[in-house]
Amino acid sequence: MSQLTDLAPSLSPRRQARGARGAAVAAALAGGFLAAGLGLGFLAVLVLLLWITSPYPDSGPGGALRVVADLWLLAHGADLVRTETRTGVPAPVGLTPLLLTALPVFLLHRTARDALTPQDGRPQLAPLATGAWVACGYLAVAATVTGYALGGPLHAAPLSAAVVVPLTVSAATAAGVWSAAGTPAVLLPRRRRPAAADARAGAAPRAEAVARAGAAGVVALVGGGALLCGIALVTHAAVAQEHFLSLSGTVSGRFGVFLLALALLPNAAVWAAAYGLGPGFTVGAGSAVAPLGAADYPVQPVFPLLAAVPGEGPGGPLTWAAAAVPAVAGVVVGCFAGRAAAPVAGERGPSWRWWPTVWVTASAALACGAGTAALAWLAGGPLGTRTLAEFGPVWWQAGGAAVAWTAVIGVPVALVVRAVRLRGADPLVSAGRPTLGRECGGRGAVAAPGAPVRGRRWRWGRQGWPLWEPRSRLAEEWQEEPGGD
């Protein structure tokens, strides 16, 4: 009896730990449910608002809710299938509006990050376990939505939904866990601390510099593409307005067209960035739109953003000027890499040599190319069959061109930025094997008088300068104090 009494206190903490873990799992699952529900609710408000205000709705509330489910799955990258076509052949719809994708990505990222934020009285799981339970809750809702949408004329392809949606959910959740679990967030702003003290503590890690410079290059490319797209839309404003007004004659219909065009603006920016890079993009099977020329356009759908596509024919100086976008991106990559190579202006201590600077810049160009290729792959897709089967840039061509542009321009820019930031810096003193400076007729840094110099070939001269000794005198007694000769 006394043994059972002694075991009672030890069982209580175990039960408490199990209860705390169960509560943490339930909280993570509830967070995934809530994130999915918020995304669905946001889309439901917009779609039901358009359905209510439409004077001629095609279906009842059930059809409107199926449209909500289709849009929600499309936002995760799943391909849709349209069964009611003129030919009777199902037509795929795989062009995902990137602004629509930002909604679930933001909600998942925020949910995973908040689930790992310490709070009083709330138990905590391991970061990976927390992210896994959040993703499980979200995917449970996704499976239900996929099954509900299968009964409509426009529904998600089951195989695409089973593969792409979990990948999107896992990537967004992992990003939230990564940014909240104490891992160095290379793409986030640094903590506020004195720049000089931070740099003297050691140069920025090279992997972090690669990620920052590569991300900056991608941002510069997409930003330049958005500028090109805006200029083209302004130039063809009359045609864009005509397309916009011809698609619908009601206020609710035009508002729906406006929302669709707004959701596709990031796609248009990526297409314009690929145009500036050189490979361009396609607006139908067999077509080509590039700065050197555009040809083989099929019959285009009537849509305002397509009014920005240049006309068929050879290119000219105005289209060639689009090459300024990747050129600026290369300069941005080089500036970021050069500043990482010399974090403190005028100080040589925390800086890198020239060859790590070249390596970091080349690696950043590869990272920029990988990011550009991923965005080009996400921004394109089919809108139907035959001529509508290919829309957008070719991902490997856009990525390869981004690597070439940023590497060719970024490497010399990085070396120049590093040299400018190190101009006037005092030479270094190597503790293990000093090298001669310009004053001694050699290369490298000059050892200051009074500093001990050890090495196989160095000894102190009478004036306190290191002198080069031939190999025949290596057996002599080296002196570590100046003034020995």
Coordinates of C-alpha atoms in Angstrom, one line a residue:
M1 CA 0.0 0.0 0.0
S2 CA 2.8 2.3 0.8
Q3 CA 4.4 1.6 -2.6
L4 CA 1.2 2.7 -4.4
T5 CA 1.2 5.8 -2.3
D6 CA 4.8 6.6 -3.3
L7 CA 4.0 6.1 -7.0
A8 CA 1.0 8.5 -7.0
P9 CA 3.0 11.7 -7.0
S10 CA 5.1 10.4 -10.0
L11 CA 2.1 9.6 -12.1
S12 CA 0.5 13.0 -11.7
P13 CA 3.3 14.9 -13.6
R14 CA 3.1 12.4 -16.4
R15 CA -0.7 12.8 -16.8
Q16 CA -0.2 16.6 -16.7
A17 CA 2.4 16.4 -19.4
R18 CA 0.1 14.2 -21.6
G19 CA -2.7 16.7 -21.0
A20 CA -0.5 19.6 -21.9
R21 CA 0.7 17.9 -25.1
G22 CA -2.9 17.1 -26.0
A23 CA -3.9 20.7 -25.5
A24 CA -1.0 21.9 -27.6
V25 CA -1.9 19.5 -30.4
A26 CA -5.6 20.7 -30.3
A27 CA -4.5 24.3 -30.4
A28 CA -2.3 23.7 -33.5
L29 CA -5.1 21.8 -35.3
A30 CA -7.5 24.5 -34.5
G31 CA -5.1 27.1 -35.9
G32 CA -5.0 25.1 -39.2
F33 CA -8.8 24.9 -39.3
L34 CA -9.0 28.7 -38.6
A35 CA -6.5 29.6 -41.3
A36 CA -8.4 27.6 -43.9
G37 CA -11.7 29.0 -42.7
L38 CA -10.5 32.6 -42.9
G39 CA -9.3 32.1 -46.5
L40 CA -12.6 30.4 -47.5
G41 CA -14.6 33.1 -45.7
F42 CA -12.8 35.9 -47.5
L43 CA -13.5 34.4 -50.9
A44 CA -17.0 33.6 -50.0
V45 CA -17.8 37.2 -49.1
L46 CA -16.5 38.4 -52.5
V47 CA -18.2 35.7 -54.6
L48 CA -21.5 35.9 -52.8
L49 CA -21.5 39.7 -53.0
L50 CA -21.1 39.4 -56.8
W51 CA -23.7 36.7 -57.0
I52 CA -26.3 38.7 -55.0
T53 CA -25.7 41.9 -57.0
S54 CA -25.7 40.1 -60.4
P55 CA -29.0 40.7 -62.3
Y56 CA -28.7 37.4 -64.1
P57 CA -27.1 34.7 -61.8
D58 CA -26.4 31.5 -63.6
S59 CA -27.0 29.2 -60.6
G60 CA -28.2 29.2 -57.0
P61 CA -26.2 29.6 -53.8
G62 CA -24.8 26.1 -54.2
G63 CA -23.2 27.0 -57.5
A64 CA -21.7 30.2 -56.0
L65 CA -20.2 28.2 -53.1
R66 CA -18.7 25.7 -55.5
V67 CA -17.0 28.7 -57.3
V68 CA -15.6 29.7 -53.9
A69 CA -14.2 26.2 -53.4
D70 CA -12.7 26.2 -56.9
L71 CA -11.1 29.6 -56.4
W72 CA -9.7 28.5 -53.0
L73 CA -8.1 25.4 -54.6
L74 CA -6.8 27.4 -57.5
A75 CA -5.1 29.8 -55.1
H76 CA -3.1 26.8 -53.8
G77 CA -1.9 26.0 -57.3
A78 CA -4.3 23.2 -58.1
D79 CA -5.4 22.9 -61.8
L80 CA -9.1 23.2 -62.6
V81 CA -11.0 21.3 -65.2
R82 CA -13.9 22.9 -67.2
T83 CA -16.2 20.2 -68.5
E84 CA -18.9 22.3 -70.2
T85 CA -17.1 23.2 -73.5
R86 CA -18.3 23.5 -77.1
T87 CA -16.3 20.5 -78.2
G88 CA -17.2 18.4 -75.2
V89 CA -13.5 17.9 -74.4
P90 CA -12.6 18.9 -70.8
A91 CA -10.4 22.0 -70.8
P92 CA -7.8 22.7 -68.1
V93 CA -7.5 26.0 -66.3
G94 CA -4.0 26.2 -64.7
L95 CA -3.2 29.9 -64.7
T96 CA -3.1 30.7 -61.0
P97 CA -3.5 34.4 -60.0
L98 CA -0.4 35.0 -57.8
L99 CA -2.2 37.7 -55.7
L100 CA -4.8 35.1 -54.9
T101 CA -2.0 32.7 -53.8
A102 CA -0.7 35.3 -51.4
L103 CA -3.8 34.9 -49.2
P104 CA -3.4 31.3 -48.1
V105 CA 0.4 31.6 -47.9
F106 CA 0.0 34.6 -45.6
L107 CA -2.6 32.9 -43.4
L108 CA -0.5 29.7 -43.0
H109 CA 2.7 31.6 -42.3
R110 CA 1.0 33.7 -39.7
T111 CA -0.7 30.8 -38.0
A112 CA 2.5 28.7 -37.8
R113 CA 4.4 31.6 -36.4
D114 CA 1.7 32.5 -33.8
A115 CA 1.5 28.8 -32.7
L116 CA 5.2 28.9 -31.8
T117 CA 5.0 32.3 -29.9
P118 CA 5.3 31.7 -26.2
Q119 CA 2.2 32.6 -24.2
D120 CA 1.5 32.3 -20.5
G121 CA -0.3 29.1 -19.6
R122 CA -0.1 27.6 -23.1
P123 CA 2.0 24.5 -23.6
Q124 CA 4.5 24.4 -26.4
L125 CA 5.4 21.6 -28.8
A126 CA 8.5 21.2 -30.8
P127 CA 8.7 23.5 -33.8
L128 CA 8.4 20.7 -36.4
A129 CA 5.6 19.1 -34.5
T130 CA 3.7 22.3 -34.3
G131 CA 4.0 23.0 -38.0
A132 CA 3.0 19.4 -38.8
W133 CA -0.2 19.7 -36.7
V134 CA -1.1 23.1 -38.2
A135 CA -0.7 21.6 -41.7
C136 CA -2.8 18.6 -40.8
G137 CA -5.7 20.8 -39.7
Y138 CA -5.4 22.9 -42.9
L139 CA -5.3 19.8 -45.2
A140 CA -8.3 18.3 -43.5
V141 CA -10.3 21.3 -44.6
A142 CA -8.7 21.1 -48.1
A143 CA -9.7 17.5 -48.5
T144 CA -13.3 18.4 -47.6
V145 CA -13.4 21.4 -50.0
T146 CA -11.9 19.2 -52.9
G147 CA -14.7 16.6 -52.4
Y148 CA -17.4 19.3 -52.3
A149 CA -16.2 21.0 -55.5
L150 CA -16.1 17.8 -57.6
G151 CA -19.8 18.0 -58.4
G152 CA -19.6 21.3 -60.4
P153 CA -18.9 21.9 -64.0
L154 CA -15.7 23.6 -63.0
H155 CA -13.7 21.5 -60.4
A156 CA -10.2 20.8 -59.3
A157 CA -8.3 18.0 -60.9
P158 CA -8.1 15.3 -58.1
L159 CA -4.4 14.4 -58.9
S160 CA -3.3 18.0 -59.0
A161 CA -5.2 18.8 -55.8
A162 CA -3.6 15.8 -54.0
V163 CA -0.1 16.8 -55.0
V164 CA 0.1 20.6 -55.3
V165 CA -2.1 21.6 -52.4
P166 CA 0.0 19.7 -49.7
L167 CA 3.2 21.1 -51.2
T168 CA 1.9 24.6 -51.0
V169 CA 0.6 24.1 -47.4
S170 CA 3.9 22.5 -46.3
A171 CA 6.1 25.3 -47.8
A172 CA 4.0 28.1 -46.3
T173 CA 3.9 26.4 -42.9
A174 CA 7.6 25.6 -42.9
A175 CA 8.3 29.3 -43.7
G176 CA 6.3 30.3 -40.6
V177 CA 8.0 27.8 -38.4
W178 CA 11.4 28.8 -39.7
S179 CA 10.9 32.5 -39.0
A180 CA 9.5 31.9 -35.5
A181 CA 11.8 29.1 -34.2
G182 CA 14.9 31.1 -33.7
T183 CA 16.6 30.2 -37.0
P184 CA 18.5 33.1 -38.5
A185 CA 16.0 34.7 -40.9
V186 CA 18.2 35.8 -43.8
L187 CA 15.4 37.4 -45.7
L188 CA 14.1 39.4 -42.7
P189 CA 15.5 42.7 -41.3
R190 CA 18.4 42.4 -38.9
R191 CA 18.0 43.0 -35.2
R192 CA 18.7 46.6 -34.3
R193 CA 22.3 46.8 -33.1
P194 CA 25.2 49.1 -34.0
A195 CA 26.4 48.3 -37.5
A196 CA 30.0 48.8 -36.8
A197 CA 30.0 46.5 -33.7
D198 CA 28.1 43.8 -35.6
A199 CA 30.5 43.9 -38.5
R200 CA 33.6 43.9 -36.3
A201 CA 32.3 40.8 -34.6
G202 CA 32.7 39.0 -38.0
A203 CA 31.6 39.4 -41.6
A204 CA 28.1 38.3 -42.5
P205 CA 27.9 34.5 -43.3
R206 CA 28.3 33.9 -46.9
A207 CA 25.2 31.8 -47.2
E208 CA 23.2 34.7 -45.7
A209 CA 24.8 37.1 -48.1
V210 CA 23.9 34.8 -51.0
A211 CA 20.3 34.6 -50.0
R212 CA 19.9 38.4 -49.4
A213 CA 21.6 39.3 -52.7
G214 CA 19.6 36.7 -54.6
A215 CA 16.3 37.8 -53.1
A216 CA 17.1 41.4 -53.9
G217 CA 17.8 40.5 -57.5
V218 CA 14.4 38.8 -57.8
V219 CA 12.6 41.8 -56.2
A220 CA 14.4 44.1 -58.6
L221 CA 13.4 41.9 -61.6
V222 CA 9.7 41.7 -60.6
G223 CA 9.6 45.4 -59.7
G224 CA 11.1 46.3 -63.1
G225 CA 8.6 44.0 -64.7
A226 CA 5.8 45.8 -62.9
L227 CA 7.1 49.1 -64.2
L228 CA 7.2 47.8 -67.8
C229 CA 3.7 46.4 -67.5
G230 CA 2.4 49.8 -66.2
I231 CA 4.1 51.6 -69.0
A232 CA 2.6 49.3 -71.6
L233 CA -0.9 49.6 -70.1
V234 CA -0.7 53.3 -70.1
T235 CA 0.5 53.3 -73.7
H236 CA -2.5 51.0 -74.7
A237 CA -5.0 52.5 -72.3
A238 CA -7.7 53.0 -74.9
V239 CA -7.6 49.3 -76.0
A240 CA -7.5 48.2 -72.3
Q241 CA -10.6 50.3 -71.6
E242 CA -12.4 49.0 -74.6
H243 CA -11.7 45.4 -73.5
F244 CA -12.8 46.2 -69.9
L245 CA -16.1 47.7 -71.0
S246 CA -16.9 45.0 -73.5
L247 CA -16.7 42.1 -71.1
S248 CA -19.7 43.1 -69.0
G249 CA -22.4 45.7 -69.0
T250 CA -23.3 45.5 -65.4
V251 CA -21.7 47.0 -62.3
S252 CA -21.2 43.7 -60.6
G253 CA -19.8 42.1 -63.8
R254 CA -17.3 44.9 -64.3
F255 CA -16.3 44.7 -60.6
G256 CA -15.6 41.0 -61.1
V257 CA -13.4 41.7 -64.1
F258 CA -11.6 44.4 -62.1
L259 CA -10.9 41.9 -59.3
L260 CA -9.7 39.3 -61.7
A261 CA -7.3 41.8 -63.4
L262 CA -6.1 42.9 -60.0
A263 CA -5.3 39.3 -59.0
L264 CA -3.4 38.7 -62.2
L265 CA -1.2 41.9 -61.9
P266 CA 1.7 40.0 -60.2
N267 CA 1.5 37.4 -63.1
A268 CA 1.8 40.3 -65.6
A269 CA 4.8 41.7 -63.7
V270 CA 6.6 38.3 -63.9
W271 CA 5.7 38.1 -67.7
A272 CA 7.2 41.5 -68.2
A273 CA 10.3 40.6 -66.3
A274 CA 10.8 37.6 -68.6
Y275 CA 10.3 39.9 -71.5
G276 CA 13.0 42.2 -70.3
L277 CA 15.3 39.2 -69.7
G278 CA 15.1 38.3 -73.4
P279 CA 13.3 34.9 -73.7
G280 CA 9.9 36.6 -73.3
F281 CA 6.6 34.7 -73.0
T282 CA 3.9 33.1 -75.0
V283 CA 0.2 34.1 -75.5
G284 CA -0.8 30.9 -77.1
A285 CA 0.7 27.7 -78.6
G286 CA 3.4 28.6 -81.1
S287 CA 3.6 32.3 -80.3
A288 CA 6.6 34.3 -79.1
V289 CA 6.7 37.7 -77.5
A290 CA 10.2 39.0 -76.9
P291 CA 12.2 42.3 -77.2
L292 CA 13.7 41.2 -80.6
G293 CA 10.3 40.6 -82.1
A294 CA 6.8 39.1 -81.7
A295 CA 5.1 36.7 -84.1
D296 CA 2.5 34.0 -84.5
Y297 CA -0.2 35.4 -82.3
P298 CA -3.4 33.3 -82.2
V299 CA -6.8 34.8 -81.6
Q300 CA -6.5 36.5 -78.2
P301 CA -9.1 36.4 -75.5
V302 CA -10.6 39.8 -74.7
F303 CA -9.1 40.9 -71.4
P304 CA -7.7 44.3 -70.3
L305 CA -4.2 43.0 -69.3
L306 CA -3.6 41.4 -72.7
A307 CA -3.9 44.9 -74.3
A308 CA -0.4 45.5 -73.0
V309 CA 1.1 42.8 -75.3
P310 CA 3.1 44.5 -78.1
G311 CA 2.0 44.0 -81.6
E312 CA 3.5 41.5 -84.0
G313 CA 6.7 42.5 -85.9
P314 CA 10.4 43.0 -85.3
G315 CA 11.5 44.9 -82.2
G316 CA 13.0 48.3 -82.1
P317 CA 14.9 50.6 -79.7
L318 CA 11.8 51.0 -77.5
T319 CA 11.5 47.2 -77.0
W320 CA 15.2 46.8 -76.6
A321 CA 15.2 49.3 -73.7
A322 CA 13.4 46.6 -71.7
A323 CA 16.9 45.1 -71.1
A324 CA 17.4 47.9 -68.5
V325 CA 15.4 45.7 -66.1
P326 CA 17.8 42.8 -65.8
A327 CA 20.7 45.2 -66.0
V328 CA 19.4 47.0 -62.9
A329 CA 18.8 43.6 -61.2
G330 CA 22.5 42.7 -61.8
V331 CA 23.6 46.0 -60.3
V332 CA 21.4 45.3 -57.2
V333 CA 22.9 41.9 -56.8
G334 CA 26.4 43.3 -57.1
C335 CA 25.8 46.1 -54.6
F336 CA 24.4 43.7 -52.0
A337 CA 27.3 41.3 -52.4
G338 CA 29.8 44.1 -52.4
R339 CA 28.4 45.5 -49.2
A340 CA 28.5 42.1 -47.6
A341 CA 32.1 41.7 -48.6
A342 CA 33.1 44.9 -46.9
P343 CA 30.5 45.5 -44.1
V344 CA 32.3 48.5 -42.6
A345 CA 33.5 51.2 -44.9
G346 CA 37.1 52.0 -44.4
E347 CA 37.9 48.9 -42.3
R348 CA 39.7 46.0 -43.9
G349 CA 39.4 43.7 -40.8
P350 CA 35.9 42.2 -41.3
S351 CA 36.1 42.2 -45.1
W352 CA 36.5 39.4 -47.6
R353 CA 39.1 38.9 -50.2
W354 CA 38.2 39.3 -53.9
W355 CA 37.7 35.6 -54.6
P356 CA 35.0 35.0 -51.9
T357 CA 33.3 38.1 -53.2
V358 CA 33.2 36.6 -56.7
W359 CA 32.0 33.3 -55.3
V360 CA 29.2 34.9 -53.3
T361 CA 28.0 37.1 -56.2
A362 CA 28.0 34.1 -58.6
S363 CA 26.0 32.0 -56.0
A364 CA 23.6 34.9 -55.6
A365 CA 23.1 35.0 -59.4
L366 CA 22.2 31.3 -59.2
A367 CA 19.8 32.0 -56.4
C368 CA 18.2 34.8 -58.4
G369 CA 17.8 32.5 -61.4
A370 CA 16.2 29.9 -59.2
G371 CA 13.7 32.3 -57.8
T372 CA 13.0 33.8 -61.2
A373 CA 12.4 30.3 -62.7
A374 CA 10.0 29.4 -59.8
L375 CA 8.0 32.6 -60.3
A376 CA 7.9 32.0 -64.1
W377 CA 6.6 28.5 -63.5
L378 CA 3.9 29.7 -61.1
A379 CA 2.9 32.7 -63.2
G380 CA 2.0 30.7 -66.3
G381 CA -0.3 27.8 -67.2
P382 CA -3.0 26.7 -69.6
L383 CA -6.3 28.3 -70.1
G384 CA -7.8 25.7 -72.4
T385 CA -6.7 23.3 -75.2
R386 CA -5.0 23.8 -78.5
T387 CA -4.0 27.5 -78.9
L388 CA -4.9 28.3 -75.3
A389 CA -2.7 25.5 -73.8
E390 CA 0.4 27.7 -73.3
F391 CA 0.4 31.0 -71.6
G392 CA 3.3 32.7 -69.8
P393 CA 7.1 32.5 -69.8
V394 CA 9.1 29.3 -70.1
W395 CA 10.5 28.8 -66.7
W396 CA 13.9 27.4 -67.5
Q397 CA 14.6 30.0 -70.2
A398 CA 13.7 32.9 -67.8
G399 CA 15.8 31.4 -65.0
G400 CA 18.8 30.8 -67.2
A401 CA 18.6 34.4 -68.6
A402 CA 18.4 35.8 -65.0
V403 CA 21.5 33.8 -64.0
A404 CA 23.5 35.1 -67.0
W405 CA 22.4 38.8 -66.6
T406 CA 23.1 39.0 -62.8
A407 CA 26.4 37.1 -63.0
V408 CA 27.9 39.1 -65.9
I409 CA 26.9 42.4 -64.4
G410 CA 26.9 41.6 -60.7
V411 CA 30.5 40.2 -60.3
P412 CA 32.3 43.4 -61.5
V413 CA 29.8 45.6 -59.7
A414 CA 30.5 43.7 -56.4
L415 CA 34.3 44.0 -56.9
V416 CA 34.0 47.7 -57.5
V417 CA 31.7 48.3 -54.5
R418 CA 34.1 46.3 -52.3
A419 CA 37.1 48.4 -53.6
V420 CA 35.2 51.7 -53.0
R421 CA 34.2 50.7 -49.5
L422 CA 37.8 49.7 -48.6
R423 CA 39.4 52.8 -50.1
G424 CA 41.7 54.4 -47.6
A425 CA 41.5 51.4 -45.2
D426 CA 44.6 50.6 -43.1
P427 CA 46.4 47.5 -44.2
L428 CA 46.1 44.3 -42.2
V429 CA 48.7 42.7 -40.0
S430 CA 48.8 38.9 -40.4
A431 CA 49.7 37.2 -37.1
G432 CA 50.9 34.0 -38.6
R433 CA 52.7 34.9 -41.8
P434 CA 53.0 38.7 -42.6
T435 CA 53.5 39.9 -46.1
L436 CA 55.3 42.9 -47.3
G437 CA 53.5 46.1 -48.4
R438 CA 54.2 48.6 -51.1
E439 CA 56.8 50.4 -48.9
C440 CA 58.9 47.2 -48.7
G441 CA 58.4 46.3 -52.4
G442 CA 56.0 43.4 -51.8
R443 CA 52.3 42.7 -51.8
G444 CA 49.8 42.7 -49.0
A445 CA 49.9 44.3 -45.6
V446 CA 52.8 46.1 -43.7
A447 CA 53.7 44.8 -40.3
A448 CA 53.7 47.6 -37.7
P449 CA 56.9 48.1 -35.7
G450 CA 56.8 46.3 -32.4
A451 CA 54.5 43.5 -33.6
P452 CA 56.1 40.1 -33.2
V453 CA 56.6 38.3 -36.5
R454 CA 57.1 34.5 -36.7
G455 CA 57.8 32.6 -39.8
R456 CA 60.1 30.5 -41.7
R457 CA 61.5 33.4 -43.8
W458 CA 61.0 36.6 -41.8
R459 CA 63.1 38.4 -39.3
W460 CA 63.1 41.9 -37.9
G461 CA 65.4 44.5 -39.4
R462 CA 67.1 47.4 -37.6
Q463 CA 64.4 49.8 -38.5
G464 CA 61.6 47.6 -37.3
W465 CA 60.6 46.3 -40.8
P466 CA 60.4 42.6 -41.7
L467 CA 63.2 41.5 -44.0
W468 CA 63.2 38.6 -46.5
E469 CA 65.9 36.0 -45.8
P470 CA 67.0 33.4 -48.3
R471 CA 66.6 29.7 -47.6
S472 CA 70.3 29.3 -46.9
R473 CA 69.9 31.4 -43.7
L474 CA 67.0 29.5 -42.3
A475 CA 69.3 27.9 -39.7
E476 CA 69.9 31.3 -38.1
E477 CA 68.4 32.3 -34.9
W478 CA 65.2 34.3 -35.7
Q479 CA 64.5 37.2 -33.5
E480 CA 61.0 38.2 -32.5
E481 CA 61.8 41.7 -31.2
P482 CA 62.7 44.6 -33.4
G483 CA 66.2 46.0 -33.5
G484 CA 67.9 42.6 -33.5
D485 CA 70.2 43.1 -36.4

